[in-house]
C-alpha positions as YAML, in Angstrom:
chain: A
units: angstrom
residues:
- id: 1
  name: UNK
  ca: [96.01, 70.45, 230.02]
- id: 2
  name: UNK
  ca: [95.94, 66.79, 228.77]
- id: 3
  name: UNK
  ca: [98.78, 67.15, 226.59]
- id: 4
  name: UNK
  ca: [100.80, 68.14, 229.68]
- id: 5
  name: UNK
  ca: [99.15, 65.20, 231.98]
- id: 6
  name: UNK
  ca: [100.63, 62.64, 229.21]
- id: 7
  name: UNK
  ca: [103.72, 64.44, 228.89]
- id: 8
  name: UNK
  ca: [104.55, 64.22, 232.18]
- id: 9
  name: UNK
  ca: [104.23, 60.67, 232.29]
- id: 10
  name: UNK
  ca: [106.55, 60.39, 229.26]
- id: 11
  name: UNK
  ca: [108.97, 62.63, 231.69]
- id: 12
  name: UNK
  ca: [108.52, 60.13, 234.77]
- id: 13
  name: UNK
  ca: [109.18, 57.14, 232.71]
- id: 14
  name: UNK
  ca: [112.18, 58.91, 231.49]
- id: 15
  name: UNK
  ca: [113.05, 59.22, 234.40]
- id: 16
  name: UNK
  ca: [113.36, 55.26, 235.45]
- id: 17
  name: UNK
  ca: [116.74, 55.17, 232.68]
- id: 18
  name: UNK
  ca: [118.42, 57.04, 235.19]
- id: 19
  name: UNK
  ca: [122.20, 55.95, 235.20]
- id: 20
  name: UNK
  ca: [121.31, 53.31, 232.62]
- id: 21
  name: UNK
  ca: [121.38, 54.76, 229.58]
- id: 22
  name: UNK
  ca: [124.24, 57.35, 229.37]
- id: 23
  name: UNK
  ca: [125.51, 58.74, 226.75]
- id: 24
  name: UNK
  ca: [122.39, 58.02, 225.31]
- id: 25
  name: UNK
  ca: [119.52, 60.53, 226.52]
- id: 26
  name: UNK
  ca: [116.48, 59.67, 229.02]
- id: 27
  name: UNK
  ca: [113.67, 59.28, 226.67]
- id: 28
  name: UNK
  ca: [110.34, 58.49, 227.24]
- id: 29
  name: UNK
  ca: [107.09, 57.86, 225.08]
- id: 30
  name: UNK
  ca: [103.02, 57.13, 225.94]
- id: 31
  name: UNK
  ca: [100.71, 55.82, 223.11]
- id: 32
  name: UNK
  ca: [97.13, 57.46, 223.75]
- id: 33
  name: UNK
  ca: [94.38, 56.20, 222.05]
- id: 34
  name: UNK
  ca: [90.56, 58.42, 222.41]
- id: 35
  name: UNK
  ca: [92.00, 59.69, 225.23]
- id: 36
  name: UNK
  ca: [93.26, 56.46, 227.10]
- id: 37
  name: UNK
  ca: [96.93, 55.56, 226.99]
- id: 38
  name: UNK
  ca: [97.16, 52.06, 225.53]
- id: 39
  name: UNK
  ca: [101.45, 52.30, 225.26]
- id: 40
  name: UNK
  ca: [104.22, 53.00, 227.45]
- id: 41
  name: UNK
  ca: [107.66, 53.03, 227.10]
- id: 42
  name: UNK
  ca: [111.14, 54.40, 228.30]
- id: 43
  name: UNK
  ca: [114.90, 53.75, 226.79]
- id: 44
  name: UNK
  ca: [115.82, 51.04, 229.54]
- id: 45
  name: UNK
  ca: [119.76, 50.61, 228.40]
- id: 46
  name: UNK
  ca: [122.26, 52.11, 226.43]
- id: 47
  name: UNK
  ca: [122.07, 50.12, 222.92]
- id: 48
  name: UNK
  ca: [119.13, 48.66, 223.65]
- id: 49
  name: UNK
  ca: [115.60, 49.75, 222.22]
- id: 50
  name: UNK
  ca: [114.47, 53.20, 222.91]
- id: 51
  name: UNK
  ca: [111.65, 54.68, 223.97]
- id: 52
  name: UNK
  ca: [109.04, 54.76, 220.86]
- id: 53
  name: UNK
  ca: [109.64, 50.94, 220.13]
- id: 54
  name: UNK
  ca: [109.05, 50.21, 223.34]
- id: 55
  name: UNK
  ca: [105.80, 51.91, 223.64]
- id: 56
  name: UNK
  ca: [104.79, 50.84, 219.93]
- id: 57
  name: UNK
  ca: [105.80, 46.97, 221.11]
- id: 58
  name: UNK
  ca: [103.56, 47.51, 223.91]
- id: 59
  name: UNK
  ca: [100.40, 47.80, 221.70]
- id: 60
  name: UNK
  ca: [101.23, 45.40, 219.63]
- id: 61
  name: UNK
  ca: [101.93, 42.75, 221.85]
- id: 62
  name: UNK
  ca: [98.65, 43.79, 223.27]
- id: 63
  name: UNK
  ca: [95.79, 45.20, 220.89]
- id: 64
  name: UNK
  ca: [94.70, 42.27, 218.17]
- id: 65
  name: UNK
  ca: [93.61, 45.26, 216.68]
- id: 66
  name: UNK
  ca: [96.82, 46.97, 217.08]
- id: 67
  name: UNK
  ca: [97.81, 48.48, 213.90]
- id: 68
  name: UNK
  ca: [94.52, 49.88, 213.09]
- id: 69
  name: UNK
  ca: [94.50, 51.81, 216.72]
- id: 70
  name: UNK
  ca: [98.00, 52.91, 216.08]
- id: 71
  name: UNK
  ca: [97.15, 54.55, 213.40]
- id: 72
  name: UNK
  ca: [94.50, 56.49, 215.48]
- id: 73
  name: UNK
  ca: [96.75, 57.36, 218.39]
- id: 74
  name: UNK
  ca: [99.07, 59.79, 219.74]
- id: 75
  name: UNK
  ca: [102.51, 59.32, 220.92]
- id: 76
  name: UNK
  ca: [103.84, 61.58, 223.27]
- id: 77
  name: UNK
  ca: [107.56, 61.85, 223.46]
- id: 78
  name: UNK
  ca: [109.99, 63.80, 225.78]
- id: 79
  name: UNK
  ca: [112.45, 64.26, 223.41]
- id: 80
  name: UNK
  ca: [112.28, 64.36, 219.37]
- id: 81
  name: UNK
  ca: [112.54, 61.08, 217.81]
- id: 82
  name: UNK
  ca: [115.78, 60.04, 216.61]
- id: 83
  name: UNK
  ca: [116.28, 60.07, 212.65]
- id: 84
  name: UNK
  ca: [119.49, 58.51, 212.21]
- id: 85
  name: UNK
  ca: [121.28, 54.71, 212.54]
- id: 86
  name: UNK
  ca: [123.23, 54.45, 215.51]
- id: 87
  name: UNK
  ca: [122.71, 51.03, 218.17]
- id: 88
  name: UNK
  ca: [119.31, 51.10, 216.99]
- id: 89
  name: UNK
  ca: [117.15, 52.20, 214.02]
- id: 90
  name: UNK
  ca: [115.51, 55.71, 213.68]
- id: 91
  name: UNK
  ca: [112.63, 55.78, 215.57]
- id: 92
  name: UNK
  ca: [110.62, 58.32, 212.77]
- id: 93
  name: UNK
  ca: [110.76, 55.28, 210.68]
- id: 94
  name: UNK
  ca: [109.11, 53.72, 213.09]
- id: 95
  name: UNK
  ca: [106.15, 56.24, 213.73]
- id: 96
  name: UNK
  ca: [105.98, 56.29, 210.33]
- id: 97
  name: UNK
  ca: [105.51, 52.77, 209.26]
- id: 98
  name: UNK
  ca: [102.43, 52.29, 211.56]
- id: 99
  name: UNK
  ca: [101.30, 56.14, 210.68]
- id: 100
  name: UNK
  ca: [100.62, 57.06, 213.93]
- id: 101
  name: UNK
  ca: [97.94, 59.75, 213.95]
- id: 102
  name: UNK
  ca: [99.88, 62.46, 215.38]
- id: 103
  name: UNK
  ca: [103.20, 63.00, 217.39]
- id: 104
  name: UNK
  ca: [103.48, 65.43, 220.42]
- id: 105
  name: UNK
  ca: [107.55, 66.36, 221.55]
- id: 106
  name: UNK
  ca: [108.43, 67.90, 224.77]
- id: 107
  name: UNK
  ca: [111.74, 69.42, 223.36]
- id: 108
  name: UNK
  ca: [114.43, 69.44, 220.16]
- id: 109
  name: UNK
  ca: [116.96, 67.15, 220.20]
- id: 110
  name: UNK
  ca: [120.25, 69.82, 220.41]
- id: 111
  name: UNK
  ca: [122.31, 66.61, 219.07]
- id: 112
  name: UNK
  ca: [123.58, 67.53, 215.13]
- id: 113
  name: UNK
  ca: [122.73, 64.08, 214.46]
- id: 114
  name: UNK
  ca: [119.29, 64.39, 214.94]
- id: 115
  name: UNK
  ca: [118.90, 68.55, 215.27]
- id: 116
  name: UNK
  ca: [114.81, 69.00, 213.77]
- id: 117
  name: UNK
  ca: [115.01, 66.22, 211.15]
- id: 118
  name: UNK
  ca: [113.50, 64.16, 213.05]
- id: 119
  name: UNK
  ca: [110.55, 66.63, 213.04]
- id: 120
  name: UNK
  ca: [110.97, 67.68, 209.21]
- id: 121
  name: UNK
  ca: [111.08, 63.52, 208.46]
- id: 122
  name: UNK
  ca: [107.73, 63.36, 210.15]
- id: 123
  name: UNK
  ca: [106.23, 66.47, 208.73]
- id: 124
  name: UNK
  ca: [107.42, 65.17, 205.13]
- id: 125
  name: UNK
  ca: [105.31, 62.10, 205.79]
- id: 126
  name: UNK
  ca: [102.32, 63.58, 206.00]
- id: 127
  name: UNK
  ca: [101.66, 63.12, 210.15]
- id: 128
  name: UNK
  ca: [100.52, 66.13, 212.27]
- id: 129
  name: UNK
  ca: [103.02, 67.40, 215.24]
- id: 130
  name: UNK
  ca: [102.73, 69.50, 218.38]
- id: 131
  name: UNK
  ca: [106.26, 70.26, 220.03]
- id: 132
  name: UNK
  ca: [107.24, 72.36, 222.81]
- id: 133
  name: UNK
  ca: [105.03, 70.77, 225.55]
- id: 134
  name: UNK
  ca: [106.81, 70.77, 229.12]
- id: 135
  name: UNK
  ca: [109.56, 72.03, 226.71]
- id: 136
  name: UNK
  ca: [111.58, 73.37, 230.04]
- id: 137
  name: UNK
  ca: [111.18, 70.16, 231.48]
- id: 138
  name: UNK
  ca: [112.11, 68.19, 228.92]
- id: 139
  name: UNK
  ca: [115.18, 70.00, 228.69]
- id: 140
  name: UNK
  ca: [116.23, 69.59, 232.24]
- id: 141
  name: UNK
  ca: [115.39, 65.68, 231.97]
- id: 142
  name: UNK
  ca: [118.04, 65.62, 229.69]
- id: 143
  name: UNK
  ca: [120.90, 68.51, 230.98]
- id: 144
  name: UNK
  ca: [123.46, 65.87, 231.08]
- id: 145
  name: UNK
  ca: [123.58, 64.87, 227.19]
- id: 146
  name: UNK
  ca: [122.75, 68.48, 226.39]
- id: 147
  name: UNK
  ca: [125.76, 69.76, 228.41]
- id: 148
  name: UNK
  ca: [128.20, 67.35, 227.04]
- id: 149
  name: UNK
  ca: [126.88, 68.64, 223.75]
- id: 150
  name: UNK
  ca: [126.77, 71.76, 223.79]
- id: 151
  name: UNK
  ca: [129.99, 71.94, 226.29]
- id: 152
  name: UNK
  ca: [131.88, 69.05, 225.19]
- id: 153
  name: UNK
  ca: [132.38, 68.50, 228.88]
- id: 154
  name: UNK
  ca: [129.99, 66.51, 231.82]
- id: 155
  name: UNK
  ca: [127.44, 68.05, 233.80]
- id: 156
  name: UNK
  ca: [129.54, 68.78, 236.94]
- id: 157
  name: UNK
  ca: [127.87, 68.38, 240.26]
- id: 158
  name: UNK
  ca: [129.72, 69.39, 243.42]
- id: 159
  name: UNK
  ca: [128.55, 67.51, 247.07]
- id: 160
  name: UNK
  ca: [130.35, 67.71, 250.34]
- id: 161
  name: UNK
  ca: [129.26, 67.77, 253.95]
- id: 162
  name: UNK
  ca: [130.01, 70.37, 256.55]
- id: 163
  name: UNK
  ca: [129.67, 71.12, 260.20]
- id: 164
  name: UNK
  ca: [126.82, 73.67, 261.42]
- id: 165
  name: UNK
  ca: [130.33, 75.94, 261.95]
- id: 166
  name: UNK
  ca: [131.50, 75.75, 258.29]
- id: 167
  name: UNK
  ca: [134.30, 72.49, 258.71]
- id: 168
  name: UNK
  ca: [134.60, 70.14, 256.00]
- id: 169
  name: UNK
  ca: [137.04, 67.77, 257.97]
- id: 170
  name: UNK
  ca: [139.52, 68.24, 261.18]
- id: 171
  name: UNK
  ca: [143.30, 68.82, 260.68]
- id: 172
  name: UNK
  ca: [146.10, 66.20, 260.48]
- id: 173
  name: UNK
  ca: [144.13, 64.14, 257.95]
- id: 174
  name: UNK
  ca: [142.01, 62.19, 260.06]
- id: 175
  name: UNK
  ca: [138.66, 60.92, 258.89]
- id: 176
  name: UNK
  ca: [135.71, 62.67, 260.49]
- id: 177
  name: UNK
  ca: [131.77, 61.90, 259.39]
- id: 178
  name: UNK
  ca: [129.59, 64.40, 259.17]
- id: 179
  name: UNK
  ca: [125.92, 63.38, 258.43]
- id: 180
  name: UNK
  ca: [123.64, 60.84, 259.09]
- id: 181
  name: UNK
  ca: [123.16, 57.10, 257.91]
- id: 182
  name: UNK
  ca: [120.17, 58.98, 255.67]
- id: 183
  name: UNK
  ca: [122.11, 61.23, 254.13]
- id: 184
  name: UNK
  ca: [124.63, 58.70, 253.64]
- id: 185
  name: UNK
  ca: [121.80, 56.31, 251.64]
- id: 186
  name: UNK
  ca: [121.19, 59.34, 249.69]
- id: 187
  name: UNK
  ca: [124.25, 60.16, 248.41]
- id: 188
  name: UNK
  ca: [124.74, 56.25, 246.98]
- id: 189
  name: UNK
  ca: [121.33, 56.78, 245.08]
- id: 190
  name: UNK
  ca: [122.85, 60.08, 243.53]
- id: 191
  name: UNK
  ca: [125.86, 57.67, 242.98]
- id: 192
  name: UNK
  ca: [123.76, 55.65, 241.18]
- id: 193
  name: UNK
  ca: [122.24, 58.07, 238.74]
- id: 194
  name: UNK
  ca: [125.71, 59.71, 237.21]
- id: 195
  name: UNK
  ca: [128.37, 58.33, 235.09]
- id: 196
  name: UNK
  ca: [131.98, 58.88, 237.26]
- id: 197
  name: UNK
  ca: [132.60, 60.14, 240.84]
- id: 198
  name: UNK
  ca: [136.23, 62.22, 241.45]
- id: 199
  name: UNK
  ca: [137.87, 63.21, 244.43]
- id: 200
  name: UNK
  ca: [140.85, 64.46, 245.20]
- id: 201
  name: UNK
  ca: [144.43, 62.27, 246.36]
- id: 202
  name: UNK
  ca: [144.24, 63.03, 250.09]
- id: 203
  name: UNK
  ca: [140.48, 62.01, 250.18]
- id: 204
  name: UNK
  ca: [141.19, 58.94, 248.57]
- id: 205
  name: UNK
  ca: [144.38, 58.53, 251.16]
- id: 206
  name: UNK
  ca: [142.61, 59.26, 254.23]
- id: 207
  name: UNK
  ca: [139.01, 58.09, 253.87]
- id: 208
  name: UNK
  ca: [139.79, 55.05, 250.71]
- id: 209
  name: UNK
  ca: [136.35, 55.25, 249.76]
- id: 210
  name: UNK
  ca: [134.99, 52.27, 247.80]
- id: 211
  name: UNK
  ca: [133.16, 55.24, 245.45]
- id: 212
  name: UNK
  ca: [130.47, 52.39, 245.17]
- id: 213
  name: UNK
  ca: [126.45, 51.98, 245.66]
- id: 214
  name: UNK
  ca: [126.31, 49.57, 247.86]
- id: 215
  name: UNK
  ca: [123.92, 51.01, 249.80]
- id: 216
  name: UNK
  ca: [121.43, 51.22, 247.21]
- id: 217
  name: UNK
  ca: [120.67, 48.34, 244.84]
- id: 218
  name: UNK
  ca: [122.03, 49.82, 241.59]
- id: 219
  name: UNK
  ca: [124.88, 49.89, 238.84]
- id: 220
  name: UNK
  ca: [127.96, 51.26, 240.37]
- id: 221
  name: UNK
  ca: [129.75, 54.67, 238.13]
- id: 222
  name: UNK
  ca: [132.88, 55.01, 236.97]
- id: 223
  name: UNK
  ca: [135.60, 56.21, 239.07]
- id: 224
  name: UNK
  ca: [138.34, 58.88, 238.75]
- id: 225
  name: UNK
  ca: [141.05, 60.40, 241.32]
- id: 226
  name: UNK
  ca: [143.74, 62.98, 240.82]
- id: 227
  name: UNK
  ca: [147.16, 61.72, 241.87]
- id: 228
  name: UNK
  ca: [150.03, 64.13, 240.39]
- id: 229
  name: UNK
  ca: [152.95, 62.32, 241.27]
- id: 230
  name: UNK
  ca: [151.42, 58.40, 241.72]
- id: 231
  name: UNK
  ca: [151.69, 58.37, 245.31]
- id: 232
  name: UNK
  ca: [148.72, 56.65, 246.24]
- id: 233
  name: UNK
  ca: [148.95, 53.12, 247.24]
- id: 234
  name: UNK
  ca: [147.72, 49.71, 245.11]
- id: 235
  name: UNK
  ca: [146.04, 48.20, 248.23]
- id: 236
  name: UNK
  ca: [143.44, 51.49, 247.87]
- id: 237
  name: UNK
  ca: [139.89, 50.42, 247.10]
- id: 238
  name: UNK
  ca: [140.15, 52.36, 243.97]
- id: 239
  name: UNK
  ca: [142.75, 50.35, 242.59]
- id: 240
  name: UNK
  ca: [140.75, 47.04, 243.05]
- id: 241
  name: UNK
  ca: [139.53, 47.23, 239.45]
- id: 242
  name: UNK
  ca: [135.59, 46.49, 240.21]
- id: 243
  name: UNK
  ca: [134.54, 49.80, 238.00]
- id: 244
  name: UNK
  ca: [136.77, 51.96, 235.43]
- id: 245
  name: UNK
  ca: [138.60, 54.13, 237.19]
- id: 246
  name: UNK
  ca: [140.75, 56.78, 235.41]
- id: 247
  name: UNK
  ca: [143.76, 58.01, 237.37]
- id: 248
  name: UNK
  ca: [145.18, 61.85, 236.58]
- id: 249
  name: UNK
  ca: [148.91, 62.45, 236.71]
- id: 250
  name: UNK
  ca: [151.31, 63.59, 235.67]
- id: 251
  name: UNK
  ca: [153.98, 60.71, 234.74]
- id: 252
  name: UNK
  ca: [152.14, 58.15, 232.49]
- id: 253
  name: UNK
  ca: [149.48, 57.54, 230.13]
- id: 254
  name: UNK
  ca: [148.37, 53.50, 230.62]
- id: 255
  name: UNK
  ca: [145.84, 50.57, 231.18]
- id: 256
  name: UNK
  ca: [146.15, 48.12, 234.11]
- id: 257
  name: UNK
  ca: [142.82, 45.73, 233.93]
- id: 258
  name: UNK
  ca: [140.32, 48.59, 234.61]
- id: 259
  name: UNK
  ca: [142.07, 50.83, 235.79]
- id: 260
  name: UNK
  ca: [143.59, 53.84, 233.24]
- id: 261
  name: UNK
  ca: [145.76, 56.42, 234.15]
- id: 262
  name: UNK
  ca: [145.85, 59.69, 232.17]
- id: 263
  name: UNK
  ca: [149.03, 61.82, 231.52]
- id: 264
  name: UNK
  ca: [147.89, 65.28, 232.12]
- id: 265
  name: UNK
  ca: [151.57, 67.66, 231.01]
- id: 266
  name: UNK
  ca: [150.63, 71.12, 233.09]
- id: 267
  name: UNK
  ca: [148.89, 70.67, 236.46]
- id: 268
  name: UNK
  ca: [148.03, 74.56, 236.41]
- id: 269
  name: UNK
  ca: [145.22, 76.53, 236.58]
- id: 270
  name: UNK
  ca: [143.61, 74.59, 233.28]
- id: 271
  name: UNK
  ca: [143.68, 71.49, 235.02]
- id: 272
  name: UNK
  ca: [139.64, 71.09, 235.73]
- id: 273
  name: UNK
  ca: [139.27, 71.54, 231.93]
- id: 274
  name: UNK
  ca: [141.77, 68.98, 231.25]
- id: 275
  name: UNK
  ca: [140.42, 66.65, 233.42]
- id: 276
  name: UNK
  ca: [136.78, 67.14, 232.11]
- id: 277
  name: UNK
  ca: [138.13, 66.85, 228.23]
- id: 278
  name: UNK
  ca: [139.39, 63.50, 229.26]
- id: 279
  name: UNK
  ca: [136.29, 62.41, 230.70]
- id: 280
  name: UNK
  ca: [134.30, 63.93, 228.07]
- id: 281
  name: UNK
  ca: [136.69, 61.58, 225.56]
- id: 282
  name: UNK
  ca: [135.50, 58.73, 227.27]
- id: 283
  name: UNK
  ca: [132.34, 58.91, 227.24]
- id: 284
  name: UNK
  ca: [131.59, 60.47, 230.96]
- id: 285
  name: UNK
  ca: [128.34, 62.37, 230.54]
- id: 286
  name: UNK
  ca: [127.95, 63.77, 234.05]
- id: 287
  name: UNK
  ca: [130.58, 63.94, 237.08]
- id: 288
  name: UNK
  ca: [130.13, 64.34, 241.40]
- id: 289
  name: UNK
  ca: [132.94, 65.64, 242.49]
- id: 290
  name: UNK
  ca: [133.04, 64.77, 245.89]
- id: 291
  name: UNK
  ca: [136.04, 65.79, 247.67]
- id: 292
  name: UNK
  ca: [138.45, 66.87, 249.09]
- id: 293
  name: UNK
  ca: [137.96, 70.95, 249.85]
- id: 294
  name: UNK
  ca: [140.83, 71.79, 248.19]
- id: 295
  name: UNK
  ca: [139.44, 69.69, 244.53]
- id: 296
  name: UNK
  ca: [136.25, 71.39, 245.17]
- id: 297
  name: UNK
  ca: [137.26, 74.36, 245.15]
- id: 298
  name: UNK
  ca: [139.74, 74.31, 242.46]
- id: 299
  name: UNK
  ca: [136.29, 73.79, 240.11]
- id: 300
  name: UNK
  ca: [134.49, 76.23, 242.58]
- id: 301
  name: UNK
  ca: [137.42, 78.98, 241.22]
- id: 302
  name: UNK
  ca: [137.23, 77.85, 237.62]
- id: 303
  name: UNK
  ca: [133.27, 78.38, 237.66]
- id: 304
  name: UNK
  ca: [133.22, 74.72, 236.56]
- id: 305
  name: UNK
  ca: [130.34, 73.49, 238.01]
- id: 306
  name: UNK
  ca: [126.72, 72.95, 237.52]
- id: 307
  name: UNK
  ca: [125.11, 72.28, 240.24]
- id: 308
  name: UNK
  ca: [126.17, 72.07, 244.21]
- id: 309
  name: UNK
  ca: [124.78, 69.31, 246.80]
- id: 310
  name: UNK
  ca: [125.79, 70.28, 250.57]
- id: 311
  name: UNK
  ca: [124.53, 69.28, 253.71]
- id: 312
  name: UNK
  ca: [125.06, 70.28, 256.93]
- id: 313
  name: UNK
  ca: [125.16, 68.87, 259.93]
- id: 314
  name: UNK
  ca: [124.63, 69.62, 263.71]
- id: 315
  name: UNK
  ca: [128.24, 68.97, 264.69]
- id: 316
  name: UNK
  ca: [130.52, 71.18, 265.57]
- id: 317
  name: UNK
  ca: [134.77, 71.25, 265.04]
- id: 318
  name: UNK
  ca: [135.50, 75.11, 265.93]
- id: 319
  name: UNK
  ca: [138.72, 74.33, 264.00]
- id: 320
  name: UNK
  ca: [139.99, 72.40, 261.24]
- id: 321
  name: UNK
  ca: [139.73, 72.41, 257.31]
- id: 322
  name: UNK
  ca: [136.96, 74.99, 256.00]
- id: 323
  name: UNK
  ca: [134.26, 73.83, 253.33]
- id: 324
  name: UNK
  ca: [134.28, 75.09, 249.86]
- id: 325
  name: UNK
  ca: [132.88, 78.67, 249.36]
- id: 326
  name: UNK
  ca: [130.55, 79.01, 246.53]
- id: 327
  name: UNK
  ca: [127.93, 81.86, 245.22]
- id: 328
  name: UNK
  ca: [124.99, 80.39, 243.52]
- id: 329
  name: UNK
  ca: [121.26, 80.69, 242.93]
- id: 330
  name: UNK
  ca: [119.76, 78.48, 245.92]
- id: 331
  name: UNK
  ca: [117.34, 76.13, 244.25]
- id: 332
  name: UNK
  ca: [116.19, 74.00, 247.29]
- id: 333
  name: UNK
  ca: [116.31, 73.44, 250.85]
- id: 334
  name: UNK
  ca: [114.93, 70.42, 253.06]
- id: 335
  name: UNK
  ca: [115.97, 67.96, 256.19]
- id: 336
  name: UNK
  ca: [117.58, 64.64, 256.01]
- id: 337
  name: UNK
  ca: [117.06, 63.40, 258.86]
- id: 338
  name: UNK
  ca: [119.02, 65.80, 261.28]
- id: 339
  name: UNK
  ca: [120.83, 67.32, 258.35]
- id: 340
  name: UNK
  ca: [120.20, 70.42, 255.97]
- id: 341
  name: UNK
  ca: [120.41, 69.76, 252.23]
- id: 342
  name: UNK
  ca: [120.72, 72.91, 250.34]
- id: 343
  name: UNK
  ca: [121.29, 72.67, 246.62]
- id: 344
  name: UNK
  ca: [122.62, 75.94, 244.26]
- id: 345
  name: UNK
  ca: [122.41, 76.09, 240.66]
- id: 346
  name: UNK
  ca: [125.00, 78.07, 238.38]
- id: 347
  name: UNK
  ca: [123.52, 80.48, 236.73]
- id: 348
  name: UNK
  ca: [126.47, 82.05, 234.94]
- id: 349
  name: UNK
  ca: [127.64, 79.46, 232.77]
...
């Protein structure tokens, strides 16, 4: 089992590039040396370093001896090592200038760019591998960048709050909240962890939600709304040009400061995958759609979706505007405070 224990650490430090380092992947690494990890390292920022020369920099800025007990160690890495230029060098090159004893990868890097030459550059230099270890993990770590590689579209997660009775909001477009202040601080950190947040025109007309984090102390994500006919207002928080925020319509395709609105010609039943193109164009890795019902379940009907977020509450409206309906595999269930958070997977895409 000790090649899982240190793989899982290369997962959790992954895991700290959350929302940092799209569309780059969440990588991370752990030097072990006779059984005692001497290097750590995760890819911190898009552009920046990733994850190998992080952990390799660790050592050396540590060990006098260094390069001899490099050359003795392991690295463990969630995903393969890259093998071509891009921000940064290849990281093979790397592992292979201070011939690293061995190299252990979770899973295959599915991008064309990199696609098992980074493991036949390694074999061809003479170092030992192991790959495959917390494979499935690995490859959930990183279902964002595989989705918008394999899909050419964003991982699409779907969150909304409804009533214990099935309500998502009260007629005659009045605002109504649902959940608690917890559930509330959640939802920012989720915020927090994806590239763009959509809702609908109505939702952004009724509630003019600030689509922000500031709840959480974190980088805010990009913003889009769909607006047909341009008939939101300027004075909307949306339109205050903090964050990019791409506007669907139907009229014009433009830039004001931030803010850039996208012609979209047929607002028919292809419109989700028009809408994800775009975003997938600009460089949108994964998407929370957040409201209203009717955007929800537009991708609900499409079977564009990924994953589904939805709490409910304890309050009651015995009338009003009915939550999305969706059919999924139920992954998880657990209490926020006085709410219910269930989360579904799709399983047939």
């Amino acid at each position: 089992m000790t090649n899982e224990i240190f793989m899982q650490r290369a997962i959790d430090l992954a895991k700290l590039g959350a929302g940092y380092v799209s569309p780059n992947p969440m990588v991370g690494a752990v030097i072990v040396h006779n059984g005692k990890i001497i290097g750590e390292g995760y890819h911190q920022k898009y552009g920046e370093a990733h994850a190998e020369v992080n952990a390799v920099n660790w050592v050396l800025n540590k060990y006098v001896d260094a390069e001899k007990r490099l050359q003795e160690s392991t690295i463990y890495v969630s995903l393969e090592p890259c093998s071509h230029f891009g921000k940064t060098p290849p990281c093979v090159d790397l592992i292979i200038k201070h011939k690293l004893a061995h190299v252990v990868i979770g899973c295959t890097d599915f991008n064309p760019k990199v696609k098992g030459q980074g493991i036949e550059k390694l074999r061809n230099a003479g170092i030992s591998l192991t790959y495959g270890i917390l494979e499935k993990e690995c490859i959930n770590l990183n279902k964002r960048f595989f989705t918008s590689i394999n899909k050419q579209r964003p991982y699409i997660i779907l969150k909304w709050a409804q009533t214990a009775d099935g309500f998502f909001a009260p007629h005659g477009n009045l605002q109504y909240w649902i959940t608690s202040a917890t559930a509330k601080t959640l939802v920012h950190k989720w915020r927090s962890q994806e590239d763009c947040i959509l809702v609908g025109k109505n939702t952004a007309k009724i509630d003019n939600p600030q689509l922000n984090v500031r709840l959480v102390n974190s980088r805010n994500p990009k913003r889009a709304v769909i607006d047909r006919d341009l008939e939101l207002p300027n004075n909307l928080f949306l339109f205050d040009n903090c964050e990019e925020t791409f506007v669907f319509n139907h009229l014009k395709t433009s830039i004001n400061g931030k803010t850039k609105y996208i012609a979209i010609e047929e607002f028919d039943y292809l419109l989700p995958q028009y809408i994800l193109y775009q975003l997938y164009l600009n460089d949108v890795q994964s998407l929370i759609i957040e409201g209203g019902s009717k955007t929800l379940q537009t991708f609900i009907n499409a079977n564009l979706w990924d994953e589904a977020r939805v709490f409910t509450g304890q309050k009651h409206l015995f009338d009003g505007i009915k939550a999305p309906s969706i059919k999924g595999e139920l992954l998880s269930t657990q209490n926020i405070e006085t709410d219910t958070l269930d989360i579904f997977i799709n399983k047939t895409i």
